[in-house]
XYZ file of C-alpha atoms in Angstrom:
491
model
C -0.113 0.301 0.295
C 1.409 3.430 -0.781
C 2.484 6.242 2.190
C 0.497 8.891 2.881
C 3.832 10.890 3.401
C 5.182 9.902 -0.571
C 1.642 10.975 -2.468
C 2.429 14.660 -0.668
C 3.797 17.049 -2.653
C 7.262 19.323 -1.971
C 5.746 21.816 -0.091
C 3.206 19.678 2.065
C 5.794 17.359 2.829
C 7.851 20.079 4.123
C 4.828 21.552 6.052
C 4.697 18.184 7.680
C 8.008 18.128 8.718
C 7.748 22.095 10.102
C 4.936 20.884 12.185
C 6.660 17.943 13.583
C 9.656 19.646 14.690
C 7.714 22.527 16.400
C 5.262 19.923 17.640
C 7.991 17.514 19.006
C 5.757 14.830 17.673
C 6.559 11.675 15.745
C 3.651 10.549 14.576
C 3.461 10.810 10.842
C -0.526 10.518 9.714
C -1.466 12.531 13.302
C 0.677 15.527 11.635
C -1.136 15.219 8.001
C -4.822 15.144 9.861
C -3.309 18.421 11.730
C -2.442 19.893 8.389
C -5.097 18.756 6.266
C -7.496 19.824 8.742
C -5.633 23.573 8.820
C -5.321 23.362 5.006
C -1.462 23.682 5.520
C -1.190 26.155 7.757
C 1.123 24.600 10.013
C 0.518 27.897 11.909
C -3.208 26.956 12.781
C -1.841 23.275 12.801
C 0.719 24.007 15.275
C -2.230 25.756 17.203
C -5.114 23.340 17.315
C -2.591 20.466 18.654
C -1.357 22.270 21.384
C -5.038 23.423 21.973
C -6.164 19.217 22.085
C -2.759 18.499 23.798
C -4.446 20.519 26.758
C -7.415 19.487 26.927
C -5.940 16.269 27.476
C -6.179 14.415 24.380
C -4.644 12.551 22.201
C -5.685 12.012 18.401
C -4.914 9.148 17.182
C -6.231 8.854 13.073
C -5.608 5.470 12.925
C -2.360 5.247 13.311
C -1.990 1.765 14.607
C -3.753 0.336 12.005
C -1.854 1.819 8.739
C 1.177 0.010 7.393
C 4.438 0.982 5.152
C 7.645 2.254 4.691
C 7.457 5.264 6.937
C 4.940 3.706 9.219
C 4.739 6.109 12.906
C 8.417 7.019 12.967
C 10.011 9.722 11.375
C 11.388 9.251 8.005
C 15.131 10.932 9.346
C 14.908 7.736 11.383
C 14.972 3.951 12.004
C 15.786 3.964 15.142
C 12.552 1.176 17.416
C 13.560 1.478 20.586
C 11.362 -0.372 22.887
C 11.788 1.514 25.515
C 9.696 5.047 23.919
C 6.825 2.706 24.155
C 7.040 2.870 28.378
C 5.078 4.815 30.236
C 6.180 6.926 32.995
C 3.620 5.749 35.589
C 3.374 9.216 37.113
C 2.131 10.574 33.648
C -0.466 8.433 33.248
C -2.156 9.775 36.418
C -1.307 12.710 35.319
C -3.414 11.714 32.425
C -6.620 10.212 34.000
C -7.117 13.240 36.571
C -6.927 15.260 33.861
C -9.547 13.679 32.141
C -10.943 13.540 35.022
C -11.041 16.887 35.883
C -12.553 17.255 32.198
C -16.017 15.474 33.173
C -15.919 17.167 36.456
C -16.228 20.805 34.876
C -18.289 19.303 32.081
C -20.582 18.254 34.141
C -20.993 22.418 35.699
C -22.891 24.256 33.610
C -21.375 27.557 32.243
C -23.299 31.319 31.712
C -26.122 32.236 33.434
C -28.091 29.071 33.947
C -25.129 27.528 35.803
C -24.866 31.019 37.903
C -28.368 30.101 39.086
C -27.907 26.788 39.746
C -24.643 27.515 41.803
C -26.538 29.991 43.918
C -29.758 27.726 44.651
C -27.369 25.072 45.799
C -25.161 27.747 47.962
C -28.965 29.276 49.443
C -30.314 24.913 50.218
C -26.994 24.217 51.829
C -27.093 26.923 54.042
C -30.816 26.725 54.658
C -29.586 22.876 55.741
C -27.112 23.935 57.620
C -29.463 26.264 59.927
C -32.340 23.968 59.750
C -29.809 20.906 60.773
C -28.159 23.083 63.797
C -31.687 24.132 65.237
C -34.168 21.069 64.584
C -33.915 18.117 66.890
C -33.193 14.735 64.485
C -36.406 13.238 65.260
C -38.109 16.393 63.524
C -36.065 16.433 60.556
C -36.668 12.872 59.618
C -33.424 12.429 58.151
C -30.582 9.511 58.083
C -29.200 10.356 61.934
C -25.425 10.731 61.733
C -23.208 11.850 64.247
C -25.386 13.160 65.920
C -27.628 10.384 67.015
C -24.076 8.898 67.961
C -23.176 11.579 70.332
C -27.343 11.627 72.108
C -26.744 7.740 72.385
C -23.245 7.928 74.058
C -23.361 10.839 76.581
C -27.076 8.433 77.781
C -24.280 5.945 78.205
C -21.596 8.012 80.055
C -23.128 10.834 81.020
C -19.728 12.430 82.348
C -17.344 11.444 79.725
C -15.237 13.570 78.567
C -14.804 12.367 74.860
C -13.279 13.148 71.943
C -14.567 16.526 69.409
C -16.740 14.204 67.664
C -19.058 16.292 64.696
C -22.115 16.409 63.633
C -23.906 15.624 60.052
C -23.736 12.731 58.197
C -20.590 10.866 56.186
C -21.035 12.170 53.250
C -20.598 15.514 54.412
C -18.012 14.772 56.793
C -15.861 13.697 54.315
C -16.579 16.390 52.184
C -15.447 18.486 54.894
C -12.379 16.680 56.026
C -11.134 16.346 52.355
C -11.515 20.561 52.308
C -9.496 20.842 55.402
C -7.053 18.406 53.903
C -7.357 16.226 57.155
C -7.745 12.842 57.217
C -11.566 11.972 58.309
C -11.107 9.487 61.206
C -15.155 7.575 61.826
C -15.494 5.321 66.015
C -18.087 3.173 65.171
C -19.494 2.319 68.675
C -21.564 -0.975 69.848
C -21.614 -2.643 72.656
C -20.768 -6.352 73.608
C -19.189 -7.155 70.430
C -15.419 -7.467 71.208
C -14.706 -5.347 73.888
C -16.334 -4.130 77.294
C -17.639 -1.046 78.652
C -14.886 -0.205 80.653
C -12.277 -0.576 77.439
C -14.519 1.945 75.734
C -14.858 4.089 78.054
C -10.815 3.816 78.847
C -9.783 4.536 75.333
C -12.470 7.612 74.792
C -11.477 9.323 77.716
C -7.378 9.133 77.780
C -5.576 12.577 77.468
C -3.104 11.843 75.051
C -5.169 9.698 72.459
C -8.261 12.253 72.853
C -5.849 15.433 72.258
C -3.852 14.159 69.214
C -7.036 12.600 67.271
C -8.781 16.340 67.738
C -5.501 17.867 66.826
C -4.870 15.620 63.900
C -8.230 14.546 62.491
C -11.556 15.160 61.809
C -13.368 13.010 63.844
C -17.054 11.746 63.508
C -18.918 9.055 65.868
C -21.962 6.479 64.562
C -23.563 4.189 65.682
C -22.676 0.633 65.128
C -26.907 -0.454 64.275
C -27.585 2.870 62.700
C -28.383 2.871 58.992
C -25.966 5.337 58.502
C -22.955 2.588 60.049
C -25.032 0.170 57.315
C -24.201 2.076 54.133
C -20.623 1.779 54.262
C -20.406 -1.971 55.150
C -19.176 -1.920 52.377
C -15.404 -0.853 54.127
C -16.397 -1.376 57.549
C -17.742 -4.876 58.331
C -20.219 -4.904 61.736
C -18.200 -8.021 62.602
C -15.109 -5.572 63.711
C -17.487 -3.013 66.138
C -16.288 -1.140 68.134
C -12.620 0.280 65.830
C -11.547 3.741 64.430
C -11.412 3.359 60.815
C -9.518 6.086 58.781
C -10.608 7.368 55.589
C -9.139 9.517 52.904
C -10.362 11.058 49.301
C -8.846 9.958 46.459
C -8.011 12.286 43.152
C -11.026 11.223 41.172
C -12.786 11.517 44.527
C -13.434 8.005 45.576
C -13.660 7.638 49.620
C -10.860 4.656 50.203
C -10.605 3.016 53.713
C -6.867 3.190 54.646
C -6.626 1.711 57.927
C -8.956 -0.162 60.356
C -8.430 -0.404 64.374
C -10.357 -2.988 65.697
C -11.033 -2.127 69.267
C -10.670 -5.824 71.668
C -9.961 -7.418 75.104
C -6.704 -8.268 73.634
C -5.024 -5.078 73.515
C -6.070 -3.056 76.362
C -3.726 -1.172 76.360
C -4.447 2.970 75.261
C -0.226 3.536 74.372
C -1.470 0.408 71.415
C -4.426 2.208 69.893
C -2.359 5.954 70.191
C 0.060 4.239 68.084
C -2.418 2.682 66.061
C -3.631 6.257 65.668
C -0.654 7.944 65.021
C 0.129 5.325 61.917
C -3.174 5.913 60.245
C -2.327 9.692 60.159
C 1.200 9.022 59.054
C -0.453 6.735 56.036
C -2.653 9.571 54.877
C 0.156 12.278 54.465
C 2.070 9.849 52.478
C -0.708 9.246 50.149
C -1.608 13.316 50.303
C 2.208 14.030 49.282
C 1.505 11.166 46.269
C -1.680 12.913 45.170
C 0.409 16.722 44.901
C 2.766 15.330 43.340
C 0.540 14.333 40.645
C -1.275 17.774 41.041
C 2.169 19.825 40.960
C 3.288 17.647 37.620
C -0.298 18.351 35.855
C -0.014 22.069 36.082
C 4.205 22.238 34.827
C 2.508 20.171 31.822
C -0.301 22.678 31.450
C 2.196 25.439 31.554
C 5.021 24.236 29.500
C 2.388 23.545 26.695
C 0.383 27.166 27.591
C 4.487 28.482 26.993
C 4.844 26.645 24.104
C 2.313 27.673 22.260
C 3.085 31.486 23.392
C 6.639 30.943 22.272
C 5.166 29.490 18.595
C 3.041 32.220 17.968
C 4.779 34.910 19.272
C 8.075 33.520 16.579
C 6.397 32.054 13.660
C 3.513 34.639 13.235
C 4.791 37.884 14.865
C 8.310 37.171 14.604
C 9.093 37.724 18.298
C 12.077 35.458 19.438
C 11.397 33.335 22.866
C 13.162 35.160 25.428
C 15.719 33.212 27.294
C 14.991 30.856 30.030
C 15.401 34.216 33.176
C 13.599 33.963 36.102
C 12.899 37.003 38.329
C 13.887 37.082 42.274
C 10.111 36.213 43.049
C 10.087 33.307 41.212
C 13.815 32.152 42.191
C 12.762 32.309 45.613
C 9.554 31.016 44.888
C 12.299 28.300 43.237
C 14.124 27.998 46.457
C 10.739 27.948 48.247
C 9.607 24.528 46.668
C 12.772 23.172 46.786
C 13.004 23.349 50.577
C 9.405 22.433 51.428
C 9.952 18.994 48.726
C 13.500 18.513 50.845
C 11.493 19.357 54.229
C 8.813 16.733 52.838
C 10.751 14.091 51.840
C 12.434 14.419 55.357
C 9.554 13.600 57.015
C 8.313 11.797 54.654
C 11.735 9.058 55.327
C 11.008 9.583 59.560
C 7.645 8.568 58.956
C 9.116 5.596 57.056
C 11.908 5.020 59.683
C 8.831 5.540 62.522
C 7.089 2.587 61.044
C 9.636 0.372 60.763
C 10.685 1.500 64.573
C 7.162 0.203 65.478
C 7.724 -2.940 63.261
C 10.943 -4.057 64.797
C 9.461 -3.548 68.235
C 6.644 -5.618 68.096
C 8.355 -8.401 66.612
C 11.191 -7.482 69.256
C 8.578 -7.669 72.066
C 7.150 -11.304 70.098
C 10.088 -12.449 70.083
C 10.754 -12.062 74.069
C 7.014 -13.469 74.556
C 7.600 -16.140 73.204
C 11.385 -17.175 74.861
C 9.344 -15.904 78.054
C 6.918 -18.712 77.892
C 9.422 -21.171 76.264
C 11.583 -20.200 79.977
C 8.292 -20.564 81.748
C 7.237 -24.066 80.756
C 10.846 -25.598 81.133
C 10.725 -24.411 84.281
C 7.130 -25.913 85.597
C 8.817 -28.968 83.886
C 12.181 -29.052 85.397
C 10.366 -28.211 88.735
C 7.695 -31.383 88.171
C 10.419 -33.692 87.777
C 12.577 -32.831 91.264
C 9.020 -32.872 92.375
C 8.848 -36.146 91.278
C 11.601 -37.197 92.626
C 10.942 -36.098 96.083
C 7.858 -38.172 96.083
C 9.587 -41.363 95.081
C 12.227 -40.968 97.416
C 9.519 -39.867 100.618
C 7.088 -42.663 99.246
C 10.401 -44.769 99.685
C 11.343 -44.029 103.275
C 7.494 -43.808 104.711
C 6.840 -46.438 107.160
C 4.235 -48.923 106.228
C 0.923 -48.756 108.171
C 0.896 -51.015 111.480
C -1.316 -52.478 112.161
C -4.730 -51.533 113.880
C -3.935 -53.506 117.020
C -0.466 -52.583 117.421
C -0.173 -51.303 120.923
C 1.681 -47.682 119.857
C -0.660 -47.365 116.833
C -2.213 -44.204 116.943
C -5.047 -42.824 113.649
C -5.198 -39.630 112.402
C -8.209 -37.872 110.021
C -7.205 -35.848 107.201
C -9.743 -33.570 106.704
C -8.979 -32.722 102.800
C -9.781 -29.027 101.313
C -12.522 -30.907 99.167
C -14.512 -31.967 102.250
C -13.787 -35.364 102.622
C -11.925 -37.292 105.064
C -8.586 -39.823 104.742
C -7.535 -42.133 107.626
C -3.850 -43.343 107.696
C -1.666 -44.966 111.505
C 0.753 -44.488 112.253
C 3.134 -44.750 115.233
C 3.938 -42.725 118.411
C 7.686 -42.795 117.973
C 7.529 -41.494 114.456
C 7.778 -38.106 113.714
C 5.412 -35.294 112.260
C 7.282 -35.128 109.706
C 5.909 -38.613 107.682
C 2.521 -36.834 107.672
C 3.942 -34.386 105.867
C 5.196 -37.079 103.588
C 2.450 -38.938 103.440
C -0.054 -36.193 102.441
C 2.537 -34.941 100.207
C 2.611 -38.216 98.676
C -0.978 -38.423 97.616
C -0.946 -37.539 93.657
C -4.991 -37.426 94.057
C -5.137 -34.634 96.946
C -5.562 -31.274 94.418
C -3.749 -27.776 95.315
C -4.521 -24.321 93.718
C -0.980 -23.727 94.020
C 1.634 -25.492 92.073
C 4.184 -24.822 94.844
C 1.896 -27.622 96.905
C 1.963 -26.113 99.911
C 0.619 -26.956 103.331
C 0.440 -26.939 106.945
C -1.628 -29.723 109.130
C -3.396 -27.946 111.944
C -5.434 -28.563 114.764
C -8.333 -26.328 115.380
C -9.250 -26.608 119.477
C -6.735 -26.726 120.961
C -5.181 -23.934 117.569
C -2.241 -26.174 116.439
C 0.076 -25.715 113.627
C 1.929 -28.613 112.945
C 4.506 -27.514 111.109
C 6.376 -25.950 114.365
C 6.713 -29.461 115.237
C 7.825 -31.344 112.339
C 11.308 -32.753 114.357
C 9.422 -34.030 117.314
C 7.171 -37.494 117.653
C 3.973 -38.149 117.592
C 3.874 -38.832 121.219
C 5.620 -35.395 122.083
C 3.398 -33.765 120.419
C 0.251 -36.274 121.824
C 1.359 -37.967 124.979
C -2.511 -38.479 126.164
C -4.356 -39.697 122.713
C -5.064 -42.301 120.120
C -5.990 -40.630 117.436
C -6.703 -37.081 116.075
C -8.827 -35.509 113.369
C -6.225 -32.689 111.353
C -7.185 -30.003 108.920
C -4.854 -30.186 105.881
C -4.541 -26.417 105.103
C -3.677 -25.125 101.757
C -0.565 -21.922 102.681
């Protein structure tokens, strides 16, 4: 197939080459279409090209379906570098953001109609704000938001001094937070789910958390069973209540959930929740800085194209050479200020990343220390159990046999166990009190609350502690008796 460029006359070819050189584009077919729309007036063609680029449009007049010796490359270059096909991710986001702004702008009417609509909306918003501030919720008849939560919280905790919770719906507060460039922190309240009322009250009244949240967030509270909370189930499931959820609006006006902090009795430390809230703030400002990069890149691109078009018109239409790239003192000061701002922003981001890494390392170290402590405790218990078994075997081997009931020196003892039962055992009067303790210690079926199994053998009347006479004989302690009731008392 014959290429379109070869069908042009020499004058037209020169004009097309001039167009390519001025605009910096390399698409032959696009260049020919711009020239045809401008009746081969290179000035009008370039002006049309830059206007289209400012609108974010990238016209492609069938170049991908055309084949020939020239293709999409300039005739002066045969280089087919694959890297030219790789698009900068930031540039792609900038283009998408530009298209979003264009679509958003097209939805706004211009002229008198647009002014009337904007005036009407402003009037209605003002009236609604007055209505919301004066009329009670149930009279207003709208879906309750922050007001409903604040009323119910005041009923549950009348004297609670808590965060600066805002009135209004989630959508209203999301818009206010976005306009103030603050993260929206939503507290979803419910009783008896994952946390106790005492823990919730402790977190909501903590002075450190309260000061930090009021300073760093736009804060909203919602009842977990309210219609407003149910409308946000796509972000936060009800099984996570009570919890904090941090939200942000994206460049494309979409609501995004950044962090979810679930309040549970497993984490009862207020310091834990304060650190989680600080992390949510750091995530918000890191994303906000990324948004600013996109906005600044779009602003710079629009300014660059405006300057290119202005230079072209001055040079090719009015014959005015382009001015040298010279900055005014104000521009130099602004440039230095921007460099310093960028440096401080990078420093803040690096500090935020380091803090996040430090917290992660701290949590990992605490987890490892806890695991080591548990292992050491288990080893200690295991060793103590082994030692106790050895001692019991020695005591059991050294324990004298029980004498016959008819033995003249037999002494009968009824041991009363803490569970109310009794154990009978005969000893000889000349045997040591120590054997009584060894006998009870060797009874594996006797359960004690303490692992050490420390106990005393006592007599209630008259009051007597056998632990104080452990080295005496039974006859020395009970000279006029042949039987006694002894109580096993755990120490």
